[in-house]
CSV table of C-alpha atoms and ligand atoms in Angstrom, one decimal:
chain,number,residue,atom,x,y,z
A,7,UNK,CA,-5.4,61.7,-104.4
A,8,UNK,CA,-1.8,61.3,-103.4
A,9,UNK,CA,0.1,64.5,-101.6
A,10,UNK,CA,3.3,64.5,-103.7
A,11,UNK,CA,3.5,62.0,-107.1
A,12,UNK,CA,6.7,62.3,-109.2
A,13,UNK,CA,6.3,60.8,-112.8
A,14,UNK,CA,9.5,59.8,-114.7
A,15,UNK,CA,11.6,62.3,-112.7
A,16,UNK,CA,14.9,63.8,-114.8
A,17,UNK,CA,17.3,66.4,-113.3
A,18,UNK,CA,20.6,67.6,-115.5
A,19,UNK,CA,23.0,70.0,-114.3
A,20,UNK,CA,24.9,72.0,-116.2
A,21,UNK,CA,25.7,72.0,-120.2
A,22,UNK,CA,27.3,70.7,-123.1
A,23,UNK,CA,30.3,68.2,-121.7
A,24,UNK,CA,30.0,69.3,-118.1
A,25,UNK,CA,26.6,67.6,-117.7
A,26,UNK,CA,25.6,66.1,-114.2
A,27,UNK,CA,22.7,63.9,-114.2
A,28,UNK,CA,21.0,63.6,-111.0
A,29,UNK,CA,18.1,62.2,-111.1
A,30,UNK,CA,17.5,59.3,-113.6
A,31,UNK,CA,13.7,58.3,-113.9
A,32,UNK,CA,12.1,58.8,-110.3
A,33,UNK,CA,9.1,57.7,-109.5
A,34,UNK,CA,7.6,58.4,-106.1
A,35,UNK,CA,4.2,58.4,-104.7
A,36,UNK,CA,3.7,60.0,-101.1
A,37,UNK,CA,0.4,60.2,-99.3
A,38,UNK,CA,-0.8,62.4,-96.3
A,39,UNK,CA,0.4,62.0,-92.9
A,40,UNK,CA,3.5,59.5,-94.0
A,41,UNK,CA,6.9,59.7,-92.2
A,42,UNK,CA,9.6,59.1,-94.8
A,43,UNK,CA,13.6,59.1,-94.8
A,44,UNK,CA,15.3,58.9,-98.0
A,45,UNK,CA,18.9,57.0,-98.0
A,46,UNK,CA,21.9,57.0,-100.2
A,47,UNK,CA,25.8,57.3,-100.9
A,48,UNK,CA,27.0,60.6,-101.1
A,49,UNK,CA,26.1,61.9,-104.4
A,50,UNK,CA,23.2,60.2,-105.2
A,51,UNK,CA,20.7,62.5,-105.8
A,52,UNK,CA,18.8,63.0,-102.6
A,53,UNK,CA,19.2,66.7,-101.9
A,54,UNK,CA,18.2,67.2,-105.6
A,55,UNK,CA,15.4,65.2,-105.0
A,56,UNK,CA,14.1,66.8,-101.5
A,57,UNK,CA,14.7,70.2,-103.5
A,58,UNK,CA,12.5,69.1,-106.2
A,59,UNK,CA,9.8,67.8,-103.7
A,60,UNK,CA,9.9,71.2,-102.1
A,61,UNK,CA,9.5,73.1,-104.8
A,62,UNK,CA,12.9,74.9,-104.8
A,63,UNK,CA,14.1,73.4,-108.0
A,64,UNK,CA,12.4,72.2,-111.5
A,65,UNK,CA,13.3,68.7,-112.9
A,66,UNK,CA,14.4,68.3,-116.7
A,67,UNK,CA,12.1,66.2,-117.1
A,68,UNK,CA,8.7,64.3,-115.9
A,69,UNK,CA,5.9,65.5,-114.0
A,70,UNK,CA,5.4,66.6,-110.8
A,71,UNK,CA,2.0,66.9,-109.1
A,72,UNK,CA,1.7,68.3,-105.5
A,73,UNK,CA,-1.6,68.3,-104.2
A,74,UNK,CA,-2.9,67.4,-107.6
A,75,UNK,CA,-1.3,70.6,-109.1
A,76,UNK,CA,1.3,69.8,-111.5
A,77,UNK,CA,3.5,72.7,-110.2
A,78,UNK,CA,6.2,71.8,-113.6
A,79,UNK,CA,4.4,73.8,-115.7
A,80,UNK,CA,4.3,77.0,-112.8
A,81,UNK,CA,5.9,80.5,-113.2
A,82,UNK,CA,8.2,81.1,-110.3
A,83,UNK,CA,5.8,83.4,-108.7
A,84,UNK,CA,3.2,80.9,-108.5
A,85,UNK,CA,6.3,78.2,-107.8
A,86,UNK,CA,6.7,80.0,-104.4
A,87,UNK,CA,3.1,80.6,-103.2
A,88,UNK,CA,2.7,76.8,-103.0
A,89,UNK,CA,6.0,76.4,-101.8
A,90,UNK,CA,5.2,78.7,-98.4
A,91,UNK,CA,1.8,77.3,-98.2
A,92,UNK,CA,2.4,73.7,-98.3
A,93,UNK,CA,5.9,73.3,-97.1
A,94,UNK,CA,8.6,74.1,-94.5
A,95,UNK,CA,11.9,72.9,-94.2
A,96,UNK,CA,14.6,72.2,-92.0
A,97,UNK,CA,18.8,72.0,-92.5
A,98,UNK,CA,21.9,70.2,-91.4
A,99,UNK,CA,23.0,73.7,-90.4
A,100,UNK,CA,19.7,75.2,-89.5
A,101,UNK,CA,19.5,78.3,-91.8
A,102,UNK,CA,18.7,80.6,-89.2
A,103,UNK,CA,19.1,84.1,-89.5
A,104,UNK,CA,21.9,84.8,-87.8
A,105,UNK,CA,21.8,88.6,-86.2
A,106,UNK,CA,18.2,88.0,-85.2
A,107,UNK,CA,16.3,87.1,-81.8
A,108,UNK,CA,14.6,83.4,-81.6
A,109,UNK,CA,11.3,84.6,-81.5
A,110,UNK,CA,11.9,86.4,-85.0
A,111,UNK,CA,13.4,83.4,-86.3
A,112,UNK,CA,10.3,82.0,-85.8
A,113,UNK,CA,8.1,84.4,-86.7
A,114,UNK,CA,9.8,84.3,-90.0
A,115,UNK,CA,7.0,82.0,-92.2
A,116,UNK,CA,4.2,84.2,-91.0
A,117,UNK,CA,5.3,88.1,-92.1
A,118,UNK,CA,4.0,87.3,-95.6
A,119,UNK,CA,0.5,86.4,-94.6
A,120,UNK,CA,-2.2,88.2,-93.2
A,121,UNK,CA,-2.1,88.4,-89.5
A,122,UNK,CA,-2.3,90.7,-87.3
A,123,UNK,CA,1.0,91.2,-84.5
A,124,UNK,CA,-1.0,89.7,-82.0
A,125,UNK,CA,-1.9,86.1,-84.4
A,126,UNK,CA,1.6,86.0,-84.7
A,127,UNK,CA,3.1,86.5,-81.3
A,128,UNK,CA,0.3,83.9,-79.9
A,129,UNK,CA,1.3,81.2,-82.5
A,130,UNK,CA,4.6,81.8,-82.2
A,131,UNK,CA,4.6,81.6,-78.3
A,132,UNK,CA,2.6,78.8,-78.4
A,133,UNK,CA,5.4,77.0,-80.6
A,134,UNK,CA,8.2,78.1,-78.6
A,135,UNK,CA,5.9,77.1,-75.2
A,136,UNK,CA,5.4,73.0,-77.5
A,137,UNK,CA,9.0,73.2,-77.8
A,138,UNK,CA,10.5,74.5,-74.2
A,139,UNK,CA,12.3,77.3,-75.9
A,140,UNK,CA,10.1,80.0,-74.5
A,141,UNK,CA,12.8,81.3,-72.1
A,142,UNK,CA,15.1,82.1,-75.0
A,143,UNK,CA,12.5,84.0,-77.0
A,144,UNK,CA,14.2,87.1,-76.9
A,145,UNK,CA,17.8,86.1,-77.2
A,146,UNK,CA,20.1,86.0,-80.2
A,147,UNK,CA,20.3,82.6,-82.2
A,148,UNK,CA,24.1,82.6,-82.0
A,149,UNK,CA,24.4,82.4,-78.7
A,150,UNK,CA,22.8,78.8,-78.8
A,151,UNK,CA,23.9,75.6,-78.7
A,152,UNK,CA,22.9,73.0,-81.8
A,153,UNK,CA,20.5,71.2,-80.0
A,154,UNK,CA,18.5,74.9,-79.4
A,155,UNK,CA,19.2,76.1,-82.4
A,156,UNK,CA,17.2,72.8,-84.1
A,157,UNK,CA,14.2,73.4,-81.7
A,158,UNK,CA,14.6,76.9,-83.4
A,159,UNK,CA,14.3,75.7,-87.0
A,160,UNK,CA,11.6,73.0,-85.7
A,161,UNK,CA,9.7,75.8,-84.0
A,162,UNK,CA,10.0,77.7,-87.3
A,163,UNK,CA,8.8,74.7,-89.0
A,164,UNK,CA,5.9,73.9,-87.0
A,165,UNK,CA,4.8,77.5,-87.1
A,166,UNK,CA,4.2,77.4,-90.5
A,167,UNK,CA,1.7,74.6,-90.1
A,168,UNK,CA,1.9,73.2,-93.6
A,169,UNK,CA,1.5,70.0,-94.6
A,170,UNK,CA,4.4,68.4,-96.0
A,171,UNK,CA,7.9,68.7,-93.5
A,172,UNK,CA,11.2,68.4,-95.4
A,173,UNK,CA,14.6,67.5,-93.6
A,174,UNK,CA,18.1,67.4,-95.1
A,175,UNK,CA,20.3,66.2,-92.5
A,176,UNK,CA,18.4,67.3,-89.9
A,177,UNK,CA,20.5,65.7,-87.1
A,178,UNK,CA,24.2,65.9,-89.1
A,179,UNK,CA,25.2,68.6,-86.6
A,180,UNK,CA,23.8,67.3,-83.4
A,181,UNK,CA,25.2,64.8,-81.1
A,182,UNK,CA,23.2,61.4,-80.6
A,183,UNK,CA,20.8,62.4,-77.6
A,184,UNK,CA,19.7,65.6,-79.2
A,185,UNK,CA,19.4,63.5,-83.0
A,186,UNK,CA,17.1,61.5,-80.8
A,187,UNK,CA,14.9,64.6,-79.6
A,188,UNK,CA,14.7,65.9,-82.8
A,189,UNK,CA,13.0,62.8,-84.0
A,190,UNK,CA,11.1,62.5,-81.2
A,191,UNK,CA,9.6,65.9,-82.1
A,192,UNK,CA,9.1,64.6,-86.3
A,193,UNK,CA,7.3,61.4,-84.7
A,194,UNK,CA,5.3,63.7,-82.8
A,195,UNK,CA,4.8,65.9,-85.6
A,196,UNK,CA,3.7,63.0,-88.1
A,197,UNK,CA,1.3,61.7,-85.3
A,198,UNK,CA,-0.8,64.6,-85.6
A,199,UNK,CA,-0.9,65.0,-89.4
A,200,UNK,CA,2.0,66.1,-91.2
A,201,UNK,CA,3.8,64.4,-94.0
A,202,UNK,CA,7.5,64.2,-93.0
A,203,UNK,CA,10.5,63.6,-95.5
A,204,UNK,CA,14.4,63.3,-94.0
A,205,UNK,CA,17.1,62.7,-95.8
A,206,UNK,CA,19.9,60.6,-93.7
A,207,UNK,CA,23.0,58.8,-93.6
A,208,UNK,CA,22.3,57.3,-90.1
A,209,UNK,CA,20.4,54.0,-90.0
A,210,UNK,CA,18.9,55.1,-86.4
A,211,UNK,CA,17.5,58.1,-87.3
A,212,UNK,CA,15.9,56.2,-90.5
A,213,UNK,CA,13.9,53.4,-88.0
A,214,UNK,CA,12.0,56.5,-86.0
A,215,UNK,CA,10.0,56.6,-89.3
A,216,UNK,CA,7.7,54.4,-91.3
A,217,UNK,CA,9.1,54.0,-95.2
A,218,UNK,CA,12.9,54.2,-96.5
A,219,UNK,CA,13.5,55.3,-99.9
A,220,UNK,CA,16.8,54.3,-100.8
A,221,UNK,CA,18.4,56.2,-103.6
A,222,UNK,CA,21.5,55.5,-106.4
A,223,UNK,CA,23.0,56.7,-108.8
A,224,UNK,CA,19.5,59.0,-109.5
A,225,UNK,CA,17.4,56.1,-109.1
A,226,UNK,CA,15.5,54.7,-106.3
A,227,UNK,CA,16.8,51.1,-105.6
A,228,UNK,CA,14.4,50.1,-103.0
A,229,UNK,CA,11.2,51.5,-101.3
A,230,UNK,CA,10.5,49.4,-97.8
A,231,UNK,CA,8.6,50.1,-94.5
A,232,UNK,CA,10.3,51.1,-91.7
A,233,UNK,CA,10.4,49.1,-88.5
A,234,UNK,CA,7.8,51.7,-87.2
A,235,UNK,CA,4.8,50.6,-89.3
B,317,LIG,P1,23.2,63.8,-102.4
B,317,LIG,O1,22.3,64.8,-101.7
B,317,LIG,O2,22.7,62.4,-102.5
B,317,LIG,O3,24.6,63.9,-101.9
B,317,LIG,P2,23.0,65.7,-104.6
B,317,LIG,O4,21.5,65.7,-105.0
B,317,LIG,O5,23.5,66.8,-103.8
B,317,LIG,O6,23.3,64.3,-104.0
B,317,LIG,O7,23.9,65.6,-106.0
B,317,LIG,C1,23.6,64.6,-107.0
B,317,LIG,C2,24.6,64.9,-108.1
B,317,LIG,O8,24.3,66.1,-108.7
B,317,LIG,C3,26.1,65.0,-107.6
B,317,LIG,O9,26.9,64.5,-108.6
B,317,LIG,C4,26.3,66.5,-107.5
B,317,LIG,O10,27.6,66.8,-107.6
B,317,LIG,C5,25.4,67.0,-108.6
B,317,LIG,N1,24.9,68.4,-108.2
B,317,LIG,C6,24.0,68.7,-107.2
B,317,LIG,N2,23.7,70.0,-107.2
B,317,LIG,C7,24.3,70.5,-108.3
B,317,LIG,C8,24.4,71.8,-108.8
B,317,LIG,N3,23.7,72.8,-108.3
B,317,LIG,N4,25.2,72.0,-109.9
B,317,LIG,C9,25.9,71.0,-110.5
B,317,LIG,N5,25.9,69.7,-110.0
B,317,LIG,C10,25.1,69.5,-108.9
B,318,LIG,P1,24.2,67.4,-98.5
B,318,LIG,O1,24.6,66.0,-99.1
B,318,LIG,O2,24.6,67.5,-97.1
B,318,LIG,O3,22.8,67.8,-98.8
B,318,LIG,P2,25.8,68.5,-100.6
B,318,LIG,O4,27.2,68.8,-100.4
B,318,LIG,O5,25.4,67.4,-101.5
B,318,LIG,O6,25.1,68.5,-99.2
B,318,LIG,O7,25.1,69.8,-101.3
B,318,LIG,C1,25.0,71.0,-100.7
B,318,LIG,C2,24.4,72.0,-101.7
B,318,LIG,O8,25.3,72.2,-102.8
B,318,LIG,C3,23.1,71.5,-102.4
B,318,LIG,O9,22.2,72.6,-102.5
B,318,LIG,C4,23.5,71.0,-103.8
B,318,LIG,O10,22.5,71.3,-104.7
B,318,LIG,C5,24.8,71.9,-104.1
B,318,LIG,N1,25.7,71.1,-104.8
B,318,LIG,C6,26.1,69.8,-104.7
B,318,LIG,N2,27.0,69.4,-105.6
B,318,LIG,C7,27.2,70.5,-106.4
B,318,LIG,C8,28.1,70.8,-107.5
B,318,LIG,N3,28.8,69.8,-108.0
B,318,LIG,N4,28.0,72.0,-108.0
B,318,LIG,C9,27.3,72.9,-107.5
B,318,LIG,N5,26.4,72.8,-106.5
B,318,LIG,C10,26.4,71.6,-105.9
């Protein structure tokens, strides 16, 4: 059974005259464990598509089943259940919480389940240890640089320990050593299990993984292997 499969995928914005359509027709299939980064002009449909995958948006039309669930037909309660259990996700502009340490940051994916302060300040340390950010555990996330702030939202992502990784522009605010890290740490990340989606302008950032989805105009145009395969 595949991870993610989208059926005849159809996203409108808005109404009447003022109708955007962003998604024409998708299909996608995605397994376990693959490394995918999804390409396209400006405009095309990819962040629509990523929020789809993650749950944070319900297409117009088609069928999406996510772990065999078709999660189009879910209440927004349910919606969000799957969406913190099976996926985490990481920004162009991190979406940390500003005012707070990097160790709560962190900590963030695990308040709403049930663990105990100690579970969490073990998994958490043990993230922050994987991603040599322990030394800033107790410091505020706006007092650090991009390239930290990333290990911060990675950290938060690997925390989580779902399955399925999702990436808009993960490495849009970083300079070229750190946008290497970062996919040092998603190669790392996909080597021991996880399914791992970026979206990206950069060809360079696109070889570190193993399938390119290229996207226009709301359809996908072509669907290769990377040159990692
Ligand atoms: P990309 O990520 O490839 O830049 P998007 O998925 O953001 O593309 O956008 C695809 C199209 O849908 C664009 O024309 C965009 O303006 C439109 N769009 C995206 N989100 C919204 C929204 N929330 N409301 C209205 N139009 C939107
Ligand atoms: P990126 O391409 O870096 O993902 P975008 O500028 O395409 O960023 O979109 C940023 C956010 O704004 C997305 O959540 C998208 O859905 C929303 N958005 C994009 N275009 C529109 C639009 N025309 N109207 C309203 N929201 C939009």
């Amino acid at each position: 059974m595949a991870l993610i499969e989208l059926e005849n995928i159809y996203k409108t914005y808005g109404e009447d005259e003022y109708t955007t359509v962003a998604l024409k027709g998708v299909d996608l299939t995605v397994d376990n464990g693959e490394f995918i980064s999804i390409m396209g002009p400006s405009g095309s449909g990819k962040s629509t598509l990523l929020n789809i995958i993650g749950c944070m948006d319900v297409p117009t039309k088609g069928v999406y089943r996510l772990d065999g669930v078709n999660v189009t037909t879910l209440r927004d309660k349910e919606l969000s259940r799957i969406r913190n259990q099976k996926i985490s996700f990481v920004f162009q502009h991190f979406a940390l919480m500003h005012h707070f340490t990097v160790f709560e940051n962190v900590a963030l994916p695990l308040w709403k389940r049930e663990l105990s302060k100690k579970e969490i300040k073990e998994k958490v340390d043990h993230y922050l240890e994987k991603l040599g950010i322990a030394h800033l555990k107790k410091k505020n996330v706006s007092k650090l640089s991009g390239g930290q702030k990333q290990r911060v939202a990675i950290a938060r992502a690997m925390v989580a320990e779902t399955d399925i990784v999702l990436a808009d522009e993960p490495t849009g605010a970083l300079d070229q050593e750190n946008g290497a890290r970062l996919m040092e740490l998603f190669c790392q990340m996909n080597e021991e299990g996880k399914c791992i989606i970026v979206i990206t302008h950069d060809e360079k950032v696109a070889s570190y993984t193993k399938r390119i989805v290229r996207i226009v105009d709301g359809q996908i145009h072509s669907d290769t292997k990377g040159e990692r395969q």
